[in-house]
Amino acid sequence: MWRASIFTLFPGMFPGPLGASLAGEGLSRGVWALETHDIRDHGLGRHRAVDDTPAGGGPGMVIRADVLAAALDSGIAAGDSRPRLLLSPRGPSLRQQRVRSLAQGEGVILICGRFEGVDERIIAARGLEEISIGDYILSGGELAAMILLDACVRLLPGVMGKEASGLEESFESGLLEYPHFTRPREFEGREIPDVLLSGDHARIKAWRDAEALRLTRERRPDLLEADRKTR
Ligand code: SAH
């Protein structure tokens, strides 16, 4: 079973939105499992302190390496080889290719930062890999972890209704996806493109391929460039 272990100061945030819809059904059917570890259980002193002021001064607080190490050491079994991902705006941005490879593995260990982040030393000391979900700053790693999980879980066998629908989507082919239409045939004077109603599957595929390419050229030429470079 694909397993996600989350280290967080806010275990109550999980499963949150992952408890609904397809991910939630997969969770209750045992297609995947989620466990949370409260970093605060390893906090120091009467107040269970997990953070302290930054060395060198400056605003905010930093999660202590010793506290986080104690949490990780008690929560991760020896021999657990799942990737240990630290949600962090400094990591490389998560992309669909990585999502797919994570989904094909045994699961993930996710570490959610808060405040200014974590003491730098924990990264090398516990073999953490930083990963970002995009170039903006969230207030904590929990929502980022949920986004990563949602992207992975929907690819697990038995989570999405139709296996095929995962393959044609944006990014899977290196392109943005073609536009979709459904009934009614005419909506406020706008028609569904004729070709989609023609029943001619070869023409439909050609139209969709051309649209995917056009949209990618217009909106994300960087994707075409990346694709060209990897060939
Ligand atoms: N001071 C840090 C930001 C800390 S934000 C900096 O400037 O780089 C607090 C926590 O939110 C981080 O430790 C991280 O776990 C999470 N976080 C914020 N933005 C994120 C992003 N884009 N991707 C993944 N995690 C993020």
PDB file of C-alpha atoms and ligand atoms in Angstrom:
ATOM      1  CA  MET A   1       0.000   0.000   0.000  1.00  0.00           C
ATOM      2  CA  TRP A   2       1.218   3.495  -0.867  1.00  0.00           C
ATOM      3  CA  ARG A   3       1.945   5.258   2.426  1.00  0.00           C
ATOM      4  CA  ALA A   4       2.322   8.924   3.308  1.00  0.00           C
ATOM      5  CA  SER A   5       3.866   9.915   6.647  1.00  0.00           C
ATOM      6  CA  ILE A   6       3.561  13.583   7.541  1.00  0.00           C
ATOM      7  CA  PHE A   7       5.627  15.425  10.134  1.00  0.00           C
ATOM      8  CA  THR A   8       3.813  18.595  11.108  1.00  0.00           C
ATOM      9  CA  LEU A   9       2.959  20.982  13.928  1.00  0.00           C
ATOM     10  CA  PHE A  10      -0.673  20.830  12.791  1.00  0.00           C
ATOM     11  CA  PRO A  11      -1.679  17.160  12.466  1.00  0.00           C
ATOM     12  CA  GLY A  12      -5.333  18.217  12.743  1.00  0.00           C
ATOM     13  CA  MET A  13      -5.114  19.722   9.247  1.00  0.00           C
ATOM     14  CA  PHE A  14      -4.957  16.173   7.780  1.00  0.00           C
ATOM     15  CA  PRO A  15      -6.508  14.505   5.864  1.00  0.00           C
ATOM     16  CA  GLY A  16      -8.482  17.737   5.367  1.00  0.00           C
ATOM     17  CA  PRO A  17      -9.454  18.043   1.722  1.00  0.00           C
ATOM     18  CA  LEU A  18      -7.751  14.713   0.998  1.00  0.00           C
ATOM     19  CA  GLY A  19     -10.575  13.045   2.909  1.00  0.00           C
ATOM     20  CA  ALA A  20     -13.064  14.072   0.199  1.00  0.00           C
ATOM     21  CA  SER A  21     -13.781  12.844  -3.299  1.00  0.00           C
ATOM     22  CA  LEU A  22     -11.524  10.338  -5.058  1.00  0.00           C
ATOM     23  CA  ALA A  23      -8.531  10.696  -2.715  1.00  0.00           C
ATOM     24  CA  GLY A  24     -10.814  10.262   0.297  1.00  0.00           C
ATOM     25  CA  GLU A  25     -12.509   7.197  -1.151  1.00  0.00           C
ATOM     26  CA  GLY A  26      -9.080   5.723  -1.903  1.00  0.00           C
ATOM     27  CA  LEU A  27      -8.076   6.425   1.690  1.00  0.00           C
ATOM     28  CA  SER A  28     -11.107   4.676   3.183  1.00  0.00           C
ATOM     29  CA  ARG A  29     -10.782   1.749   0.762  1.00  0.00           C
ATOM     30  CA  GLY A  30      -7.140   1.299   1.793  1.00  0.00           C
ATOM     31  CA  VAL A  31      -5.620   2.125  -1.597  1.00  0.00           C
ATOM     32  CA  TRP A  32      -3.308   4.475   0.274  1.00  0.00           C
ATOM     33  CA  ALA A  33      -2.618   5.333   3.903  1.00  0.00           C
ATOM     34  CA  LEU A  34      -1.880   8.567   5.713  1.00  0.00           C
ATOM     35  CA  GLU A  35      -0.276   8.927   9.122  1.00  0.00           C
ATOM     36  CA  THR A  36       0.645  12.129  10.902  1.00  0.00           C
ATOM     37  CA  HIS A  37       3.409  12.735  13.429  1.00  0.00           C
ATOM     38  CA  ASP A  38       3.118  15.763  15.682  1.00  0.00           C
ATOM     39  CA  ILE A  39       6.516  17.452  15.868  1.00  0.00           C
ATOM     40  CA  ARG A  40       5.347  19.088  19.103  1.00  0.00           C
ATOM     41  CA  ASP A  41       5.373  15.676  20.857  1.00  0.00           C
ATOM     42  CA  HIS A  42       9.161  16.061  20.788  1.00  0.00           C
ATOM     43  CA  GLY A  43       9.203  19.684  21.915  1.00  0.00           C
ATOM     44  CA  LEU A  44      11.375  20.767  24.822  1.00  0.00           C
ATOM     45  CA  GLY A  45      10.403  21.680  28.343  1.00  0.00           C
ATOM     46  CA  ARG A  46       7.095  22.412  29.947  1.00  0.00           C
ATOM     47  CA  HIS A  47       5.942  24.361  26.896  1.00  0.00           C
ATOM     48  CA  ARG A  48       7.092  21.725  24.417  1.00  0.00           C
ATOM     49  CA  ALA A  49       9.072  24.363  22.519  1.00  0.00           C
ATOM     50  CA  VAL A  50       9.864  23.392  18.927  1.00  0.00           C
ATOM     51  CA  ASP A  51      11.372  26.637  17.669  1.00  0.00           C
ATOM     52  CA  ASP A  52      13.860  29.303  18.655  1.00  0.00           C
ATOM     53  CA  THR A  53      15.171  32.633  17.408  1.00  0.00           C
ATOM     54  CA  PRO A  54      17.412  32.670  14.322  1.00  0.00           C
ATOM     55  CA  ALA A  55      21.162  32.636  14.900  1.00  0.00           C
ATOM     56  CA  GLY A  56      22.515  35.953  13.651  1.00  0.00           C
ATOM     57  CA  GLY A  57      19.280  37.752  14.445  1.00  0.00           C
ATOM     58  CA  GLY A  58      16.388  38.800  12.279  1.00  0.00           C
ATOM     59  CA  PRO A  59      12.658  38.259  12.371  1.00  0.00           C
ATOM     60  CA  GLY A  60      10.712  35.101  13.038  1.00  0.00           C
ATOM     61  CA  MET A  61      11.471  31.735  14.534  1.00  0.00           C
ATOM     62  CA  VAL A  62      13.200  28.600  13.251  1.00  0.00           C
ATOM     63  CA  ILE A  63      12.237  24.975  13.948  1.00  0.00           C
ATOM     64  CA  ARG A  64      15.023  23.375  15.976  1.00  0.00           C
ATOM     65  CA  ALA A  65      17.102  20.623  14.359  1.00  0.00           C
ATOM     66  CA  ASP A  66      17.234  18.534  17.556  1.00  0.00           C
ATOM     67  CA  VAL A  67      13.446  18.581  17.991  1.00  0.00           C
ATOM     68  CA  LEU A  68      12.784  17.704  14.369  1.00  0.00           C
ATOM     69  CA  ALA A  69      15.461  14.972  14.470  1.00  0.00           C
ATOM     70  CA  ALA A  70      13.785  13.406  17.515  1.00  0.00           C
ATOM     71  CA  ALA A  71      10.429  13.446  15.723  1.00  0.00           C
ATOM     72  CA  LEU A  72      11.867  11.888  12.558  1.00  0.00           C
ATOM     73  CA  ASP A  73      13.902   9.287  14.464  1.00  0.00           C
ATOM     74  CA  SER A  74      10.911   8.100  16.439  1.00  0.00           C
ATOM     75  CA  GLY A  75       8.498   8.182  13.490  1.00  0.00           C
ATOM     76  CA  ILE A  76      10.514   6.595  10.677  1.00  0.00           C
ATOM     77  CA  ALA A  77      11.306   2.884  10.948  1.00  0.00           C
ATOM     78  CA  ALA A  78      14.849   1.675  10.203  1.00  0.00           C
ATOM     79  CA  GLY A  79      15.070   0.554   6.602  1.00  0.00           C
ATOM     80  CA  ASP A  80      12.244   2.814   5.421  1.00  0.00           C
ATOM     81  CA  SER A  81      13.474   3.908   2.016  1.00  0.00           C
ATOM     82  CA  ARG A  82      10.675   6.273   1.031  1.00  0.00           C
ATOM     83  CA  PRO A  83      11.900   9.700  -0.109  1.00  0.00           C
ATOM     84  CA  ARG A  84      12.061  12.230   2.736  1.00  0.00           C
ATOM     85  CA  LEU A  85      10.746  15.429   1.253  1.00  0.00           C
ATOM     86  CA  LEU A  86      10.987  18.750   3.045  1.00  0.00           C
ATOM     87  CA  LEU A  87       8.392  21.146   1.663  1.00  0.00           C
ATOM     88  CA  SER A  88      10.388  24.290   0.982  1.00  0.00           C
ATOM     89  CA  PRO A  89      10.196  27.211  -1.442  1.00  0.00           C
ATOM     90  CA  ARG A  90      13.937  26.717  -2.039  1.00  0.00           C
ATOM     91  CA  GLY A  91      13.560  23.274  -3.606  1.00  0.00           C
ATOM     92  CA  PRO A  92      13.042  22.552  -7.296  1.00  0.00           C
ATOM     93  CA  SER A  93       9.379  22.962  -8.262  1.00  0.00           C
ATOM     94  CA  LEU A  94       7.302  19.809  -8.289  1.00  0.00           C
ATOM     95  CA  ARG A  95       6.528  18.650 -11.821  1.00  0.00           C
ATOM     96  CA  GLN A  96       4.285  15.937 -13.199  1.00  0.00           C
ATOM     97  CA  GLN A  97       7.220  13.677 -14.063  1.00  0.00           C
ATOM     98  CA  ARG A  98       8.290  13.629 -10.397  1.00  0.00           C
ATOM     99  CA  VAL A  99       4.701  13.149  -9.270  1.00  0.00           C
ATOM    100  CA  ARG A 100       4.476  10.078 -11.478  1.00  0.00           C
ATOM    101  CA  SER A 101       7.693   8.587 -10.156  1.00  0.00           C
ATOM    102  CA  LEU A 102       6.635   9.243  -6.539  1.00  0.00           C
ATOM    103  CA  ALA A 103       3.274   7.595  -7.233  1.00  0.00           C
ATOM    104  CA  GLN A 104       5.069   4.534  -8.601  1.00  0.00           C
ATOM    105  CA  GLY A 105       7.152   4.187  -5.427  1.00  0.00           C
ATOM    106  CA  GLU A 106       6.206   3.010  -1.936  1.00  0.00           C
ATOM    107  CA  GLY A 107       5.018   6.400  -0.726  1.00  0.00           C
ATOM    108  CA  VAL A 108       6.507   9.552   0.769  1.00  0.00           C
ATOM    109  CA  ILE A 109       7.682  11.029   4.030  1.00  0.00           C
ATOM    110  CA  LEU A 110       6.748  14.718   4.095  1.00  0.00           C
ATOM    111  CA  ILE A 111       8.134  17.282   6.503  1.00  0.00           C
ATOM    112  CA  CYS A 112       6.146  20.490   6.835  1.00  0.00           C
ATOM    113  CA  GLY A 113       7.958  23.643   7.859  1.00  0.00           C
ATOM    114  CA  ARG A 114       6.436  26.609   9.690  1.00  0.00           C
ATOM    115  CA  PHE A 115       7.664  30.061  10.744  1.00  0.00           C
ATOM    116  CA  GLU A 116      10.923  30.916   8.911  1.00  0.00           C
ATOM    117  CA  GLY A 117      11.529  27.240   8.191  1.00  0.00           C
ATOM    118  CA  VAL A 118      13.807  24.619   9.718  1.00  0.00           C
ATOM    119  CA  ASP A 119      17.382  24.707  11.016  1.00  0.00           C
ATOM    120  CA  GLU A 120      19.532  24.099   7.937  1.00  0.00           C
ATOM    121  CA  ARG A 121      21.506  21.299   9.606  1.00  0.00           C
ATOM    122  CA  ILE A 122      18.581  18.880   9.717  1.00  0.00           C
ATOM    123  CA  ILE A 123      18.578  18.657   5.903  1.00  0.00           C
ATOM    124  CA  ALA A 124      21.939  16.920   5.580  1.00  0.00           C
ATOM    125  CA  ALA A 125      21.718  15.223   8.974  1.00  0.00           C
ATOM    126  CA  ARG A 126      18.570  13.280   8.024  1.00  0.00           C
ATOM    127  CA  GLY A 127      18.938  13.134   4.252  1.00  0.00           C
ATOM    128  CA  LEU A 128      16.023  15.427   3.455  1.00  0.00           C
ATOM    129  CA  GLU A 129      15.284  16.582  -0.075  1.00  0.00           C
ATOM    130  CA  GLU A 130      13.766  20.032  -0.488  1.00  0.00           C
ATOM    131  CA  ILE A 131      10.823  20.323  -2.830  1.00  0.00           C
ATOM    132  CA  SER A 132       8.695  23.345  -3.698  1.00  0.00           C
ATOM    133  CA  ILE A 133       5.199  23.538  -5.124  1.00  0.00           C
ATOM    134  CA  GLY A 134       5.815  26.859  -6.850  1.00  0.00           C
ATOM    135  CA  ASP A 135       7.375  30.301  -6.619  1.00  0.00           C
ATOM    136  CA  TYR A 136       5.333  31.852  -3.819  1.00  0.00           C
ATOM    137  CA  ILE A 137       5.489  31.662  -0.043  1.00  0.00           C
ATOM    138  CA  LEU A 138       2.914  29.783   2.004  1.00  0.00           C
ATOM    139  CA  SER A 139       2.640  30.107   5.760  1.00  0.00           C
ATOM    140  CA  GLY A 140       3.393  26.432   6.276  1.00  0.00           C
ATOM    141  CA  GLY A 141       4.238  23.212   4.477  1.00  0.00           C
ATOM    142  CA  GLU A 142       0.895  21.511   5.194  1.00  0.00           C
ATOM    143  CA  LEU A 143      -1.025  22.809   2.183  1.00  0.00           C
ATOM    144  CA  ALA A 144       2.006  22.152  -0.001  1.00  0.00           C
ATOM    145  CA  ALA A 145       2.106  18.566   1.309  1.00  0.00           C
ATOM    146  CA  MET A 146      -1.586  18.144   0.510  1.00  0.00           C
ATOM    147  CA  ILE A 147      -1.039  19.364  -3.030  1.00  0.00           C
ATOM    148  CA  LEU A 148       1.821  16.945  -3.550  1.00  0.00           C
ATOM    149  CA  LEU A 149      -0.275  14.103  -2.094  1.00  0.00           C
ATOM    150  CA  ASP A 150      -3.328  14.929  -4.178  1.00  0.00           C
ATOM    151  CA  ALA A 151      -1.238  14.888  -7.339  1.00  0.00           C
ATOM    152  CA  CYS A 152       0.311  11.507  -6.429  1.00  0.00           C
ATOM    153  CA  VAL A 153      -2.747   9.762  -5.034  1.00  0.00           C
ATOM    154  CA  ARG A 154      -4.923  10.337  -8.095  1.00  0.00           C
ATOM    155  CA  LEU A 155      -2.382   8.321 -10.104  1.00  0.00           C
ATOM    156  CA  LEU A 156      -2.526   5.270  -7.815  1.00  0.00           C
ATOM    157  CA  PRO A 157      -4.178   2.265  -9.433  1.00  0.00           C
ATOM    158  CA  GLY A 158      -7.823   2.171  -8.408  1.00  0.00           C
ATOM    159  CA  VAL A 159      -8.192   5.808  -7.357  1.00  0.00           C
ATOM    160  CA  MET A 160      -9.353   7.426 -10.580  1.00  0.00           C
ATOM    161  CA  GLY A 161     -12.287   5.873 -12.374  1.00  0.00           C
ATOM    162  CA  LYS A 162     -10.748   5.517 -15.794  1.00  0.00           C
ATOM    163  CA  GLU A 163      -7.082   4.535 -15.932  1.00  0.00           C
ATOM    164  CA  ALA A 164      -6.721   6.184 -19.311  1.00  0.00           C
ATOM    165  CA  SER A 165      -7.774   9.637 -18.250  1.00  0.00           C
ATOM    166  CA  GLY A 166      -4.479  10.160 -16.424  1.00  0.00           C
ATOM    167  CA  LEU A 167      -2.426   9.870 -19.567  1.00  0.00           C
ATOM    168  CA  GLU A 168      -3.856  12.494 -21.883  1.00  0.00           C
ATOM    169  CA  GLU A 169      -3.820  15.363 -19.454  1.00  0.00           C
ATOM    170  CA  SER A 170      -1.761  18.515 -19.446  1.00  0.00           C
ATOM    171  CA  PHE A 171       1.972  17.840 -18.957  1.00  0.00           C
ATOM    172  CA  GLU A 172       1.780  14.068 -19.365  1.00  0.00           C
ATOM    173  CA  SER A 173       2.537  14.467 -23.054  1.00  0.00           C
ATOM    174  CA  GLY A 174       4.775  17.478 -22.474  1.00  0.00           C
ATOM    175  CA  LEU A 175       1.934  19.666 -23.768  1.00  0.00           C
ATOM    176  CA  LEU A 176      -1.042  21.493 -22.315  1.00  0.00           C
ATOM    177  CA  GLU A 177      -4.303  19.677 -22.861  1.00  0.00           C
ATOM    178  CA  TYR A 178      -6.738  20.408 -25.687  1.00  0.00           C
ATOM    179  CA  PRO A 179     -10.084  22.114 -24.837  1.00  0.00           C
ATOM    180  CA  HIS A 180     -13.085  20.098 -23.664  1.00  0.00           C
ATOM    181  CA  PHE A 181     -16.757  20.548 -24.489  1.00  0.00           C
ATOM    182  CA  THR A 182     -19.957  18.837 -23.422  1.00  0.00           C
ATOM    183  CA  ARG A 183     -23.691  19.311 -23.866  1.00  0.00           C
ATOM    184  CA  PRO A 184     -25.520  21.495 -24.743  1.00  0.00           C
ATOM    185  CA  ARG A 185     -24.408  21.694 -28.344  1.00  0.00           C
ATOM    186  CA  GLU A 186     -25.015  25.441 -28.352  1.00  0.00           C
ATOM    187  CA  PHE A 187     -24.368  27.569 -25.257  1.00  0.00           C
ATOM    188  CA  GLU A 188     -25.300  31.282 -25.414  1.00  0.00           C
ATOM    189  CA  GLY A 189     -24.639  31.267 -29.149  1.00  0.00           C
ATOM    190  CA  ARG A 190     -21.328  29.422 -28.893  1.00  0.00           C
ATOM    191  CA  GLU A 191     -21.129  26.072 -30.701  1.00  0.00           C
ATOM    192  CA  ILE A 192     -19.070  22.973 -30.060  1.00  0.00           C
ATOM    193  CA  PRO A 193     -16.478  22.716 -32.883  1.00  0.00           C
ATOM    194  CA  ASP A 194     -18.023  20.641 -35.718  1.00  0.00           C
ATOM    195  CA  VAL A 195     -15.142  18.212 -35.893  1.00  0.00           C
ATOM    196  CA  LEU A 196     -15.906  16.951 -32.368  1.00  0.00           C
ATOM    197  CA  LEU A 197     -19.418  16.014 -33.464  1.00  0.00           C
ATOM    198  CA  SER A 198     -18.265  14.336 -36.689  1.00  0.00           C
ATOM    199  CA  GLY A 199     -17.652  10.888 -35.210  1.00  0.00           C
ATOM    200  CA  ASP A 200     -14.441  10.746 -37.275  1.00  0.00           C
ATOM    201  CA  HIS A 201     -11.910   9.641 -34.679  1.00  0.00           C
ATOM    202  CA  ALA A 202      -8.841  10.301 -36.793  1.00  0.00           C
ATOM    203  CA  ARG A 203      -9.955  13.881 -37.506  1.00  0.00           C
ATOM    204  CA  ILE A 204     -10.857  14.407 -33.870  1.00  0.00           C
ATOM    205  CA  LYS A 205      -7.441  13.242 -32.755  1.00  0.00           C
ATOM    206  CA  ALA A 206      -5.731  15.466 -35.317  1.00  0.00           C
ATOM    207  CA  TRP A 207      -7.778  18.474 -34.134  1.00  0.00           C
ATOM    208  CA  ARG A 208      -6.965  17.768 -30.489  1.00  0.00           C
ATOM    209  CA  ASP A 209      -3.247  17.332 -31.186  1.00  0.00           C
ATOM    210  CA  ALA A 210      -3.180  20.602 -33.121  1.00  0.00           C
ATOM    211  CA  GLU A 211      -5.062  22.464 -30.380  1.00  0.00           C
ATOM    212  CA  ALA A 212      -2.738  21.087 -27.688  1.00  0.00           C
ATOM    213  CA  LEU A 213       0.250  22.284 -29.673  1.00  0.00           C
ATOM    214  CA  ARG A 214      -1.304  25.696 -30.380  1.00  0.00           C
ATOM    215  CA  LEU A 215      -2.184  26.294 -26.712  1.00  0.00           C
ATOM    216  CA  THR A 216       1.250  25.198 -25.553  1.00  0.00           C
ATOM    217  CA  ARG A 217       2.952  27.486 -28.096  1.00  0.00           C
ATOM    218  CA  GLU A 218       0.805  30.421 -27.016  1.00  0.00           C
ATOM    219  CA  ARG A 219       0.912  29.938 -23.271  1.00  0.00           C
ATOM    220  CA  ARG A 220       3.878  27.801 -22.319  1.00  0.00           C
ATOM    221  CA  PRO A 221       6.579  27.888 -24.992  1.00  0.00           C
ATOM    222  CA  ASP A 222       8.987  26.893 -22.210  1.00  0.00           C
ATOM    223  CA  LEU A 223       7.414  23.404 -22.218  1.00  0.00           C
ATOM    224  CA  LEU A 224       8.160  22.918 -25.917  1.00  0.00           C
ATOM    225  CA  GLU A 225      11.696  24.115 -25.354  1.00  0.00           C
ATOM    226  CA  ALA A 226      12.178  21.697 -22.422  1.00  0.00           C
ATOM    227  CA  ASP A 227      10.784  18.846 -24.512  1.00  0.00           C
ATOM    228  CA  ARG A 228      13.095  19.640 -27.448  1.00  0.00           C
ATOM    229  CA  LYS A 229      16.123  19.666 -25.131  1.00  0.00           C
ATOM    230  CA  THR A 230      15.403  16.280 -23.594  1.00  0.00           C
ATOM    231  CA  ARG A 231      15.148  14.553 -26.957  1.00  0.00           C
TER     232      ARG A 231
HETATM  233  N1  SAH B   1      11.586  31.862   5.182  1.00  0.00           N
HETATM  234  C1  SAH B   1      11.323  30.901   4.157  1.00  0.00           C
HETATM  235  C2  SAH B   1       9.816  30.680   3.970  1.00  0.00           C
HETATM  236  C3  SAH B   1       9.171  30.007   5.147  1.00  0.00           C
HETATM  237  S1  SAH B   1       7.483  29.705   4.857  1.00  0.00           S
HETATM  238  C4  SAH B   1      11.908  31.386   2.834  1.00  0.00           C
HETATM  239  O1  SAH B   1      11.913  32.596   2.595  1.00  0.00           O
HETATM  240  O2  SAH B   1      12.344  30.557   2.027  1.00  0.00           O
HETATM  241  C5  SAH B   1       7.144  28.472   6.072  1.00  0.00           C
HETATM  242  C6  SAH B   1       7.076  27.037   5.572  1.00  0.00           C
HETATM  243  O3  SAH B   1       6.065  26.926   4.602  1.00  0.00           O
HETATM  244  C7  SAH B   1       8.324  26.516   4.905  1.00  0.00           C
HETATM  245  O4  SAH B   1       9.240  26.009   5.843  1.00  0.00           O
HETATM  246  C8  SAH B   1       7.783  25.427   4.004  1.00  0.00           C
HETATM  247  O5  SAH B   1       7.632  24.194   4.695  1.00  0.00           O
HETATM  248  C9  SAH B   1       6.408  25.936   3.641  1.00  0.00           C
HETATM  249  N2  SAH B   1       6.361  26.557   2.296  1.00  0.00           N
HETATM  250  C10 SAH B   1       6.204  27.875   2.029  1.00  0.00           C
HETATM  251  N3  SAH B   1       6.189  28.096   0.704  1.00  0.00           N
HETATM  252  C11 SAH B   1       6.326  26.902   0.100  1.00  0.00           C
HETATM  253  C12 SAH B   1       6.386  26.472  -1.263  1.00  0.00           C
HETATM  254  N4  SAH B   1       6.305  27.344  -2.281  1.00  0.00           N
HETATM  255  N5  SAH B   1       6.537  25.162  -1.506  1.00  0.00           N
HETATM  256  C13 SAH B   1       6.628  24.264  -0.494  1.00  0.00           C
HETATM  257  N6  SAH B   1       6.582  24.604   0.818  1.00  0.00           N
HETATM  258  C14 SAH B   1       6.427  25.908   1.114  1.00  0.00           C
END
